[in-house]
Short mmCIF file of C-alpha atoms in Angstrom, two decimals:
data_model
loop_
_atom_site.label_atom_id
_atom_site.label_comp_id
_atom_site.label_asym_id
_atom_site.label_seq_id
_atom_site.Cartn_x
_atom_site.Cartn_y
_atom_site.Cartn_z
CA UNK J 24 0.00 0.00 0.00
CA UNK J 25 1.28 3.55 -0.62
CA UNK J 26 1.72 6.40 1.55
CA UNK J 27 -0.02 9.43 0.61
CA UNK J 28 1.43 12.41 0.28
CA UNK J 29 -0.99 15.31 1.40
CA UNK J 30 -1.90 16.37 4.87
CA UNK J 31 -4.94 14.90 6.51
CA UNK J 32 -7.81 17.18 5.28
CA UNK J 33 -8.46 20.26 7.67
CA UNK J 34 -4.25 20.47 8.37
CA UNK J 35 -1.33 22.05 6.21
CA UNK J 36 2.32 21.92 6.02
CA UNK J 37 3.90 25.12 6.93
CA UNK J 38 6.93 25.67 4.40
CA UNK J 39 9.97 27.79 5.11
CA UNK J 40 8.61 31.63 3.88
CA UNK J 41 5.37 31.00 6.02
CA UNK J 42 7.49 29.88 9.00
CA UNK J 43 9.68 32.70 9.18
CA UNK J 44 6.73 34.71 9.26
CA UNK J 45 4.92 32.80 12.30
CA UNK J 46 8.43 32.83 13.99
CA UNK J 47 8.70 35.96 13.56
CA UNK J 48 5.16 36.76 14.99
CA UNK J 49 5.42 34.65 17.77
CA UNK J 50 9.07 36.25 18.92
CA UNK J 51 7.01 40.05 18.63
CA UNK J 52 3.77 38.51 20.20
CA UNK J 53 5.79 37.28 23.28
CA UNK J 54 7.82 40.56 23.53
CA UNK J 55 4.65 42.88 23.09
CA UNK J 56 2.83 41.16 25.58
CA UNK J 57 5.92 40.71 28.12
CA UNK J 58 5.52 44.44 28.51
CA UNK J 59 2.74 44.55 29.65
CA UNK J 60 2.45 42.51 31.93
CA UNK J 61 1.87 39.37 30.77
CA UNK J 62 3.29 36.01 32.01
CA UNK J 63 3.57 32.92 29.25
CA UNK J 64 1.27 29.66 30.33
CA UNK J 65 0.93 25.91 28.72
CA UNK J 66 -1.64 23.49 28.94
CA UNK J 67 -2.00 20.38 28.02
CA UNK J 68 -3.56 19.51 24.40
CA UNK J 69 -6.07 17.13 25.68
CA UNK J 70 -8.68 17.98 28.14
CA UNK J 71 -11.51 16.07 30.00
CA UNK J 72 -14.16 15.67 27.92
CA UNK J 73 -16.69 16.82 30.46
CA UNK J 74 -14.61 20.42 30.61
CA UNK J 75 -14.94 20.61 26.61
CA UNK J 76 -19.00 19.39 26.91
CA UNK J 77 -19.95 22.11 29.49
CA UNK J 78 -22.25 23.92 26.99
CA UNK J 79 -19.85 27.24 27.75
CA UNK J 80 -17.91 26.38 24.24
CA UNK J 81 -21.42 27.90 21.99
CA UNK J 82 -20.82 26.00 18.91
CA UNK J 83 -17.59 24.34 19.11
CA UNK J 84 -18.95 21.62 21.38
CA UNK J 85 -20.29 20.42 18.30
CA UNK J 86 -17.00 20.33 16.86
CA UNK J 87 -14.51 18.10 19.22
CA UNK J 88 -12.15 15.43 18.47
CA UNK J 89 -13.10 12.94 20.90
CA UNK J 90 -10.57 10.41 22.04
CA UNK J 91 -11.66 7.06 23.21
CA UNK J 92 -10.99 5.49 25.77
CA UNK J 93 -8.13 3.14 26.61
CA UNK J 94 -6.66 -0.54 27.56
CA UNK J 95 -9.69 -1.81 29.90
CA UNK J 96 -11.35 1.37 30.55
CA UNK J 97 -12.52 0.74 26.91
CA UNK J 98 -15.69 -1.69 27.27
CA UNK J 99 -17.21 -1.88 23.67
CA UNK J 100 -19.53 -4.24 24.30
CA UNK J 101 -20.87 -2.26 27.16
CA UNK J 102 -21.67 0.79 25.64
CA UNK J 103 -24.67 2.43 24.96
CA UNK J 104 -23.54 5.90 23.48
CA UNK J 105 -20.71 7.62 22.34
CA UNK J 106 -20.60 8.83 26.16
CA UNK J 107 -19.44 5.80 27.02
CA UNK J 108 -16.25 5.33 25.01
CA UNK J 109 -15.07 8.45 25.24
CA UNK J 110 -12.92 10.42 28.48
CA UNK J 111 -11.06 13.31 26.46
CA UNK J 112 -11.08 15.49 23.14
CA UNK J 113 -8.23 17.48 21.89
CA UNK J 114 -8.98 21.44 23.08
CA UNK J 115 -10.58 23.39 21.00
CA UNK J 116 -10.10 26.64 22.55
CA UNK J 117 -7.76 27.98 25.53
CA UNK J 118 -10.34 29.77 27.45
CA UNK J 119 -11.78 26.54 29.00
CA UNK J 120 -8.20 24.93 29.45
CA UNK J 121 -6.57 27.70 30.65
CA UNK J 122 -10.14 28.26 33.01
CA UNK J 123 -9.01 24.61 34.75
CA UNK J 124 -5.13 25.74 34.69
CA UNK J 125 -5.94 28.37 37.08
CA UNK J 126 -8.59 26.71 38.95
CA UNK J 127 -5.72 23.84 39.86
CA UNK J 128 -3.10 26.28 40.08
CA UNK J 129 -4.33 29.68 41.92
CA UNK J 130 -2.81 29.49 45.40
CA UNK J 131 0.64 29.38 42.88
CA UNK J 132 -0.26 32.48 41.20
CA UNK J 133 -0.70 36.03 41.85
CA UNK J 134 -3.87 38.18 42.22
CA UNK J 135 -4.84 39.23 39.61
CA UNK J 136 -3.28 37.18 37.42
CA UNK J 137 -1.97 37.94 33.52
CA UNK J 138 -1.77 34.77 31.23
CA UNK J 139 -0.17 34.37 27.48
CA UNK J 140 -0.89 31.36 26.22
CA UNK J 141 -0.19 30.34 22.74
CA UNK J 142 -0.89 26.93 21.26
CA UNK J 143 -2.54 24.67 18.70
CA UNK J 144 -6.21 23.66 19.02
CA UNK J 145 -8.35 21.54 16.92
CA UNK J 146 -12.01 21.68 15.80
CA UNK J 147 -13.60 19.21 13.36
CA UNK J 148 -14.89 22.27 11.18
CA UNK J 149 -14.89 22.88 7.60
CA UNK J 150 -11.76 23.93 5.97
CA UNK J 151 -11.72 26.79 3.94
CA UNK J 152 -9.68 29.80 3.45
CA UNK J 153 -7.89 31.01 6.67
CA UNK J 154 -9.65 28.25 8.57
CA UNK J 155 -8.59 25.00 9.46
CA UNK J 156 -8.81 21.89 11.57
CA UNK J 157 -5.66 22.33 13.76
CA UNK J 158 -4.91 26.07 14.09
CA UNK J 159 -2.72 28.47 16.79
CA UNK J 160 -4.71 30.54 18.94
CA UNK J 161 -3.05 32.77 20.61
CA UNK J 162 -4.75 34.33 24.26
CA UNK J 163 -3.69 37.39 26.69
CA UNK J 164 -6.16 36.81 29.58
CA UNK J 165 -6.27 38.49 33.19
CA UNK J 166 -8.01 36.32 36.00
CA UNK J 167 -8.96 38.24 39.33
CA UNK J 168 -9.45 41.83 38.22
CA UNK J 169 -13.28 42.86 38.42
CA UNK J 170 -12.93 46.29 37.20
CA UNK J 171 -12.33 47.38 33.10
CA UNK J 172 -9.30 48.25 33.86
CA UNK J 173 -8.80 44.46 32.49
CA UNK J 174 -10.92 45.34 29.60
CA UNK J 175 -8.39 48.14 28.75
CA UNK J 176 -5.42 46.43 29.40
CA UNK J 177 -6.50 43.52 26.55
CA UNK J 178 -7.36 45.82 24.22
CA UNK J 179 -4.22 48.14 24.21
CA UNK J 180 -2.13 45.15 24.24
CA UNK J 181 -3.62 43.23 20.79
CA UNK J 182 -3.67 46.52 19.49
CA UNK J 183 0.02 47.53 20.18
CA UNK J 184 1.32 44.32 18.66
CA UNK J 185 -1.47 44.98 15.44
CA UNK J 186 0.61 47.97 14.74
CA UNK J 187 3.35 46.67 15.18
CA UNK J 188 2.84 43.95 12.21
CA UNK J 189 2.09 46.76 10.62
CA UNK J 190 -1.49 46.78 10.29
CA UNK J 191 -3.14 50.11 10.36
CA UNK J 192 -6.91 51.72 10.14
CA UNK J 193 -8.32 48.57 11.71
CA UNK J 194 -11.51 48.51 13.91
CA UNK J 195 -12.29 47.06 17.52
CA UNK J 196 -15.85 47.01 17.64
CA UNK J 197 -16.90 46.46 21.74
CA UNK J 198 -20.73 45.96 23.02
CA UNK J 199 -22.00 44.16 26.18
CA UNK J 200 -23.87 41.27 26.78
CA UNK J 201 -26.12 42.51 29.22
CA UNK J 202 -26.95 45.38 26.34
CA UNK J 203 -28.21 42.49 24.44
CA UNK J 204 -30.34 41.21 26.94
CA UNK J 205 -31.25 44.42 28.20
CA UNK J 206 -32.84 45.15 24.43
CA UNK J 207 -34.62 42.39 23.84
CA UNK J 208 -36.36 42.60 27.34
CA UNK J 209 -36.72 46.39 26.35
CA UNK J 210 -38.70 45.02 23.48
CA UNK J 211 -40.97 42.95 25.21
CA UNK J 212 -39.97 39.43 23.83
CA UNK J 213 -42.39 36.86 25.22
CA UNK J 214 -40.65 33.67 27.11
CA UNK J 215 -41.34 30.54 25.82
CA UNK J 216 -41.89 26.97 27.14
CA UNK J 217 -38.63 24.78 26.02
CA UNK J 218 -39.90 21.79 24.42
CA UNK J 219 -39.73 18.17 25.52
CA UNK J 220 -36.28 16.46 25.20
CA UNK J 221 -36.57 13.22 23.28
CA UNK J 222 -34.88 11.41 25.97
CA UNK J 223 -37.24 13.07 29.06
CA UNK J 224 -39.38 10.25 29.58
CA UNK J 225 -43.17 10.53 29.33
CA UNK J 226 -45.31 12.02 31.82
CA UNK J 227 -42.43 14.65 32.06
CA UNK J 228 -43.10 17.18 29.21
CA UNK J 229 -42.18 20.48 28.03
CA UNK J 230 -44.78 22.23 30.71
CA UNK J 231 -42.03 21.05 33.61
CA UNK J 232 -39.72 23.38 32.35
CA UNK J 233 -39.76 27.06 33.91
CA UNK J 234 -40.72 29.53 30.38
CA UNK J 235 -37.64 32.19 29.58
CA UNK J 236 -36.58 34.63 26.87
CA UNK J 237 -35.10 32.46 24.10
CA UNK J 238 -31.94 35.30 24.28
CA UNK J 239 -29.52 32.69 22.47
CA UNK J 240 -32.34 32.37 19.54
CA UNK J 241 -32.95 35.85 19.10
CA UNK J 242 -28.82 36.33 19.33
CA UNK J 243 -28.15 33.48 16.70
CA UNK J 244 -30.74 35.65 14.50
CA UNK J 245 -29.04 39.01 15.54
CA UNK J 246 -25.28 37.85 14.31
CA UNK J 247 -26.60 37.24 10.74
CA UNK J 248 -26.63 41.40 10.69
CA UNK J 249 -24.09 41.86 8.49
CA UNK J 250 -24.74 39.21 6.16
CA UNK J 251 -28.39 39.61 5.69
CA UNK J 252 -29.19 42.95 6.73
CA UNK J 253 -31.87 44.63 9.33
CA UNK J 254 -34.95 43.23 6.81
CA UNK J 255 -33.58 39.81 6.83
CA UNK J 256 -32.85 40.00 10.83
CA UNK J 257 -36.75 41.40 11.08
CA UNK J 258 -38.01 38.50 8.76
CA UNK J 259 -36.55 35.76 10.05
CA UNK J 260 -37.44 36.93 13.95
CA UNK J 261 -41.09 37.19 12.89
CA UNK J 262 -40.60 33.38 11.66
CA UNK J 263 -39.45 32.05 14.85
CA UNK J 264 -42.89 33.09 16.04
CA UNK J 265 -42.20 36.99 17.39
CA UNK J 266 -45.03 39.06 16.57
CA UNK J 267 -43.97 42.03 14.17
CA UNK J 268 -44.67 44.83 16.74
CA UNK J 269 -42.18 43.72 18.82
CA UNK J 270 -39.67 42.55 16.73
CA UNK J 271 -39.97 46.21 14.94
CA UNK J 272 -39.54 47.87 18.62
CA UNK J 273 -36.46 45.98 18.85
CA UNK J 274 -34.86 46.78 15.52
CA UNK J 275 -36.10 50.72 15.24
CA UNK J 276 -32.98 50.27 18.96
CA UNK J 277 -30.42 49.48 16.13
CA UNK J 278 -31.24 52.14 13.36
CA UNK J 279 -30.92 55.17 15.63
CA UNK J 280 -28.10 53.97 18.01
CA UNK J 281 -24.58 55.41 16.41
CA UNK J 282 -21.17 53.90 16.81
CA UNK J 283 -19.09 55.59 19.42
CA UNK J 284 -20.07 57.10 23.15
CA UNK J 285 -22.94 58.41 21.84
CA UNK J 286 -24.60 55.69 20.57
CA UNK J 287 -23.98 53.99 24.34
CA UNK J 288 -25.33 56.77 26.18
CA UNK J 289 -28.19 56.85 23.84
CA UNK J 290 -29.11 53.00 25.28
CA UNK J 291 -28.12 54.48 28.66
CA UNK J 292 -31.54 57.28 28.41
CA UNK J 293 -33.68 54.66 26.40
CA UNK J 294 -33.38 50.98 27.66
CA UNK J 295 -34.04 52.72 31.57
CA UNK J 296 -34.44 50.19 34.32
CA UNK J 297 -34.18 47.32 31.94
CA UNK J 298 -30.17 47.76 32.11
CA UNK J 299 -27.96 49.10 34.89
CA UNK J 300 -26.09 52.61 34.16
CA UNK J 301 -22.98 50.95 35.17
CA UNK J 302 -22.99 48.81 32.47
CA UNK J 303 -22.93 51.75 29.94
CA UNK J 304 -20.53 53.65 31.76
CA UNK J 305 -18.35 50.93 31.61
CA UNK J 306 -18.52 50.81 28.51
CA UNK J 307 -18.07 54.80 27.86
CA UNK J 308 -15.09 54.71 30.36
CA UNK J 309 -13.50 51.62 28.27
CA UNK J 310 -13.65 53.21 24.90
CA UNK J 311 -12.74 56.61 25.93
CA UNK J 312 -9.70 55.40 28.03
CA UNK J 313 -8.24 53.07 25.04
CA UNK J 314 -9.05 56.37 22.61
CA UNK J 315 -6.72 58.48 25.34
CA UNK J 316 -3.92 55.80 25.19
CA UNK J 317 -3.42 53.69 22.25
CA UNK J 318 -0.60 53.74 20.38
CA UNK J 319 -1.73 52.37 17.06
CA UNK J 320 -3.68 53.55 14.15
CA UNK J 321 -7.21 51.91 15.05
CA UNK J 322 -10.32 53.34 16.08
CA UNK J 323 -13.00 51.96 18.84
CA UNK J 324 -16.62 51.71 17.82
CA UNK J 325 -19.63 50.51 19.36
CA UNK J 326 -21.82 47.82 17.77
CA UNK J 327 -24.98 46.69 19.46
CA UNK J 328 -25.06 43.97 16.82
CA UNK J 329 -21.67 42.48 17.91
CA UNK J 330 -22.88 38.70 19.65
CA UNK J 331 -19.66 36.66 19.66
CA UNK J 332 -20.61 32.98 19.56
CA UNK J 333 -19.64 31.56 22.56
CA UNK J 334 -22.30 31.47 26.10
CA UNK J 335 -19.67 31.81 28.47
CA UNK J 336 -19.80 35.84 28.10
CA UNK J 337 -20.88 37.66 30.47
CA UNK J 338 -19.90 41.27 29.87
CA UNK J 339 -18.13 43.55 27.62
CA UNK J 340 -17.31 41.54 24.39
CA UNK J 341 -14.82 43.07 21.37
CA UNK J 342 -13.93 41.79 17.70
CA UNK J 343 -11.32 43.37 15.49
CA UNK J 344 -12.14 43.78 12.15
CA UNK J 345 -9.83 44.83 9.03
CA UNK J 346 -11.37 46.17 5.50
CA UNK J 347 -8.58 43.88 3.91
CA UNK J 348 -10.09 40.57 5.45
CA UNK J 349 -14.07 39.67 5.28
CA UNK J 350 -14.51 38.40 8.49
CA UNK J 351 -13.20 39.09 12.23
CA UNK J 352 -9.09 38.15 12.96
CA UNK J 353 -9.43 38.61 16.46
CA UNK J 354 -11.92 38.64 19.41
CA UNK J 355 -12.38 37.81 23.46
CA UNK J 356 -14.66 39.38 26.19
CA UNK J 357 -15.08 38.99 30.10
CA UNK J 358 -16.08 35.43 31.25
CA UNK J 359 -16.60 36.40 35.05
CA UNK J 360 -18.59 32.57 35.24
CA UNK J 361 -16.38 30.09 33.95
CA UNK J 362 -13.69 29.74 36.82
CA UNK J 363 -16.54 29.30 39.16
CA UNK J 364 -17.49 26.09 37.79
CA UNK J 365 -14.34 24.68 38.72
CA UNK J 366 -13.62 26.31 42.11
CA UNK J 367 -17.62 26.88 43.68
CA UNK J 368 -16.61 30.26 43.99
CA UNK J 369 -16.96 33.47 41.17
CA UNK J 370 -13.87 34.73 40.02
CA UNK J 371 -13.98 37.47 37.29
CA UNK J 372 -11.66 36.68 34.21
CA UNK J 373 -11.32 38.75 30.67
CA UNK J 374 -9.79 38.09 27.39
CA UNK J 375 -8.17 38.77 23.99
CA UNK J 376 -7.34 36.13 21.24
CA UNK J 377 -5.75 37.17 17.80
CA UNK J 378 -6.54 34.83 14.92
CA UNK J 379 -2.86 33.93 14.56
CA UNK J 380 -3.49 31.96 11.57
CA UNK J 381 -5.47 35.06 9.89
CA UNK J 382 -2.77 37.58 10.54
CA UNK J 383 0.19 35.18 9.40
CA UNK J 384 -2.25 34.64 6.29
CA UNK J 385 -2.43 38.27 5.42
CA UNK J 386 1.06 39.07 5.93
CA UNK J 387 2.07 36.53 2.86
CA UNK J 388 -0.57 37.85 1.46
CA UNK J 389 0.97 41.23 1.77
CA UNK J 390 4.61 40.06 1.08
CA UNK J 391 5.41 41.17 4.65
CA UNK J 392 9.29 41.45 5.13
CA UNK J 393 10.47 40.33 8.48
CA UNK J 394 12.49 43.53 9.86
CA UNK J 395 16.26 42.95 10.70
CA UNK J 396 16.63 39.79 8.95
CA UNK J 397 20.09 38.44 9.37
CA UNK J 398 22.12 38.53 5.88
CA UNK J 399 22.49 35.23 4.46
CA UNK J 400 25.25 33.76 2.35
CA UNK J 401 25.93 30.45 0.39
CA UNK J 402 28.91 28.91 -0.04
CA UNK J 403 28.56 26.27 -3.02
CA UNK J 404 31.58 24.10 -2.47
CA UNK J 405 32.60 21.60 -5.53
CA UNK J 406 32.68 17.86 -5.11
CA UNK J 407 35.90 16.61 -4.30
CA UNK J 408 37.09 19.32 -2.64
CA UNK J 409 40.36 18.16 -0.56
CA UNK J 410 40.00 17.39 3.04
CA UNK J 411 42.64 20.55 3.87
CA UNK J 412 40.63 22.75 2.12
CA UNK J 413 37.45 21.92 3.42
CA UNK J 414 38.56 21.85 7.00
CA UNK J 415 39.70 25.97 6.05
CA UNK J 416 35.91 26.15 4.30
CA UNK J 417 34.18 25.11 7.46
CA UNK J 418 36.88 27.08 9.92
CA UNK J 419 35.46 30.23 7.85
CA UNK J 420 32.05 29.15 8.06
CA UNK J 421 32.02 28.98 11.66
CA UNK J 422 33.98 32.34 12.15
CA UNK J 423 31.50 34.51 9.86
CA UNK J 424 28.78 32.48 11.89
CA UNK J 425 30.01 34.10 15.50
CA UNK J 426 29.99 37.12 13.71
CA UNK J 427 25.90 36.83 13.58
CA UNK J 428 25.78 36.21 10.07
CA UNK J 429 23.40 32.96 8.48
CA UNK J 430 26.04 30.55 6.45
CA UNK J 431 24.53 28.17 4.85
CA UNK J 432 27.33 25.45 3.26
CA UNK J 433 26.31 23.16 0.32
CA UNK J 434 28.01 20.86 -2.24
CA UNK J 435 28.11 22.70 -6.13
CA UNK J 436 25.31 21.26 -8.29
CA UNK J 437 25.92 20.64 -12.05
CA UNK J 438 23.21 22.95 -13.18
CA UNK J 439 24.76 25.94 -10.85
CA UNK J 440 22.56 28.51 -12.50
CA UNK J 441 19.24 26.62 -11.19
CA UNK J 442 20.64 26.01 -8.02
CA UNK J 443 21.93 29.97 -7.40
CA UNK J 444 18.26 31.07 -8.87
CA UNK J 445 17.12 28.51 -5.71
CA UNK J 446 19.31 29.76 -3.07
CA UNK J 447 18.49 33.73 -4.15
CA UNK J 448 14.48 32.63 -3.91
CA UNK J 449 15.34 31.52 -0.65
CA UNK J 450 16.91 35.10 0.15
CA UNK J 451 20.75 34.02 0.06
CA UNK J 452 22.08 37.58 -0.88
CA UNK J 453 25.21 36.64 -1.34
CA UNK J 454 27.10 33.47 -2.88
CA UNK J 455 30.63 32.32 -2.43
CA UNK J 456 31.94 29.45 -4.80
CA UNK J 457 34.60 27.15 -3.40
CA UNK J 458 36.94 25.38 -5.79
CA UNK J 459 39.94 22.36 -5.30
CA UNK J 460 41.78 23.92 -7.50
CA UNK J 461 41.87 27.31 -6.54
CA UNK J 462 43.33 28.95 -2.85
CA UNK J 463 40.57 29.30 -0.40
#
């Protein structure tokens, strides 16, 4: 049988122009970051499978790599569902594993407590362009501060390294989750009556379930903004069974809110008792505070639309977006729930994750130049090339070498045109031939 060739669909091989890119990236990520405070974190690949399946992961639950069980803790002909054979899945975000890391770890670490994490994760998605099945993520999150200073902190960080990559005129759009809620309860959505599980048994229908806002429905509905537009939002709430007065109530909120402190404060005076004033000052005191001291060419805006998929937000929640790409490179929010789970008790936590994959992407894209590459030079030494001679080669090799420069030795092909056009693609500015017959 033959080996094949390609990568398992969903994963890539990374050759050597992309690489010295992500290198790059990662050496100015870790450096960026360092300054401000944060500390570098690992965790393991693999988590329990009952951390991944905690319905905080939105979507991505539906999208683990489960890993079955082992040795005799693998009982095929015991099980009933896929439950059974199963005990971990690779991670498919940091936020949970990272949410366990400090769980296990706090009386280690300080209060409050700055993490960088960088690593692979793995969702069974689609591939497609910019997205695929094992991917870097890479985190800053700060566990233990309640107040927006955290929210500040995050946000001047991803943007600082942004610029430095040399992206400019980008956009962090911010909202809050409890602006979403507080708008749809403005609006006068009716709760509904979950319906019966298949697996509740009978006698135990849907009426022994308490009736609530379907928020997640009408947020699903909400995201689809800027693909189908304010009528298709308003048509397909009216066809999950919203009656059109109050689905137009809620929607006439997004046509006259604007996109900066204004537009907040405007929500502030309208929504009333349905939202607490803190929440839009927060906001306000966020934007205008990152406005006073960034140091890269972006601009804050406020989007009521802005969801992010995933239910473990609980507050503010931001997403960068960049007129060169078509979708979001970058995102994160406060998660003051999550750590609580593990410990019993609430412990407020916020953060930022770049889409590594999406920046390194447009930077080839771009051609991007890494700054301060070291000079490289060739030396093409002939076959045969006496063992005196070659000891004097290699001597020189190593001495240019201490001197910080790249020297890369290799034998002389036949065709030595092709193989200087080769070592010039791979940015060898300079070439030294070595001959037997000639004094080194």
């Amino acid at each position: 049988m033959s080996m094949k060739k390609k990568p398992v669909t969903g994963m890539k091989d990374i050759l050597p122009r992309e690489m010295e890119i992500r290198d790059y990236a990662i050496g100015l990520i870790k450096e960026t970051y360092k300054k401000f405070g944060f500390t570098s974190v690992e965790t393991p690949c693999i988590e329990h499978i009952e951390n991944l399946s905690s319905k905080q992961g939105g979507e991505n639950e539906k999208l683990i790599f489960k890993i079955l069980k082992r040795g005799e803790k693998l009982r095929l002909e015991e099980a009933t569902s896929a439950a059974d054979l199963v005990d971990g899945g690779l991670r498919y975000d940091l936020t949970v594993p990272l949410s366990r890391y400090y769980s296990n770890n706090v009386n280690d670490l300080p209060s409050p407590f700055k993490a960088l994490q960088m690593g692979n994760v793995w969702r069974a998605d689609r591939p497609q362009k910019g997205r695929y099945r094992q991917f870097m993520q890479c985190d800053i999150d700060i566990l233990g501060e309640p107040t927006n200073i955290a929210e500040i902190e995050l946000i001047l960080a991803t943007s600082t390294l942004l610029g430095k990559l040399d992206f400019k005129k980008f956009t962090i759009r911010i909202n809050d989750r409890r602006i979403l809620r507080a708008m749809v309860d403005y609006a006068g959505f009716v709760p509904v009556v979950p319906q019966a599980d298949s697996d509740v048994a009978e006698g135990a229908g849907a009426s022994d379930a308490p009736a609530a806002v379907d928020y997640d429905g009408i947020f699903i509905i909400l995201d689809k903004m800027d693909k189908i537009g304010l009528d298709g939002v308003r048509e397909e709430l009216i066809g999950a069974g919203n009656s059109s007065e109050i689905v137009d109530k809620y929607l006439e909120l997004f046509d006259k809110v604007t996109p900066d402190v204004e537009g907040i404060r405007f929500l502030k005076d309208t929504l009333g008792d349905f939202l607490d004033e803190s929440v839009t000052d927060g906001l306000s005191f966020i934007i205008e505070n990152v406005e006073a001291a960034k140091e890269s060419d972006f601009k804050m805006a406020f989007d009521p639309t802005l969801v992010r998929g995933m239910s473990y937000y609980t507050g503010p929640i931001f997403e960068i977006s960049m007129d060169e790409y078509g979708s979001a490179v970058g995102g994160g929010g406060r998660y003051d729930e999550m750590i609580g789970r593990f410990t019993g008790s609430p412990t407020p936590a916020c953060g930022f994750s770049i889409g590594f994959e999406r920046i390194v992407m447009l930077l080839l894209e771009r051609d991007f130049k890494v700054p301060g590459s070291t000079s490289k030079t060739a030396f093409m030494v002939e076959k045969n090339m006496p063992a005196d001679k070659m000891s004097k080669i290699m001597a020189l090799a190593k001495e240019r070498r201490s001197s910080g420069e790249c020297i890369n030795v290799v034998m002389m092909k036949k065709n030595k045109k092709f193989q200087k056009d080769q070592l010039t693609a791979e940015g060898y500015t300079d070439i030294v031939e070595f001959f037997a017959d000639r004094e080194i």
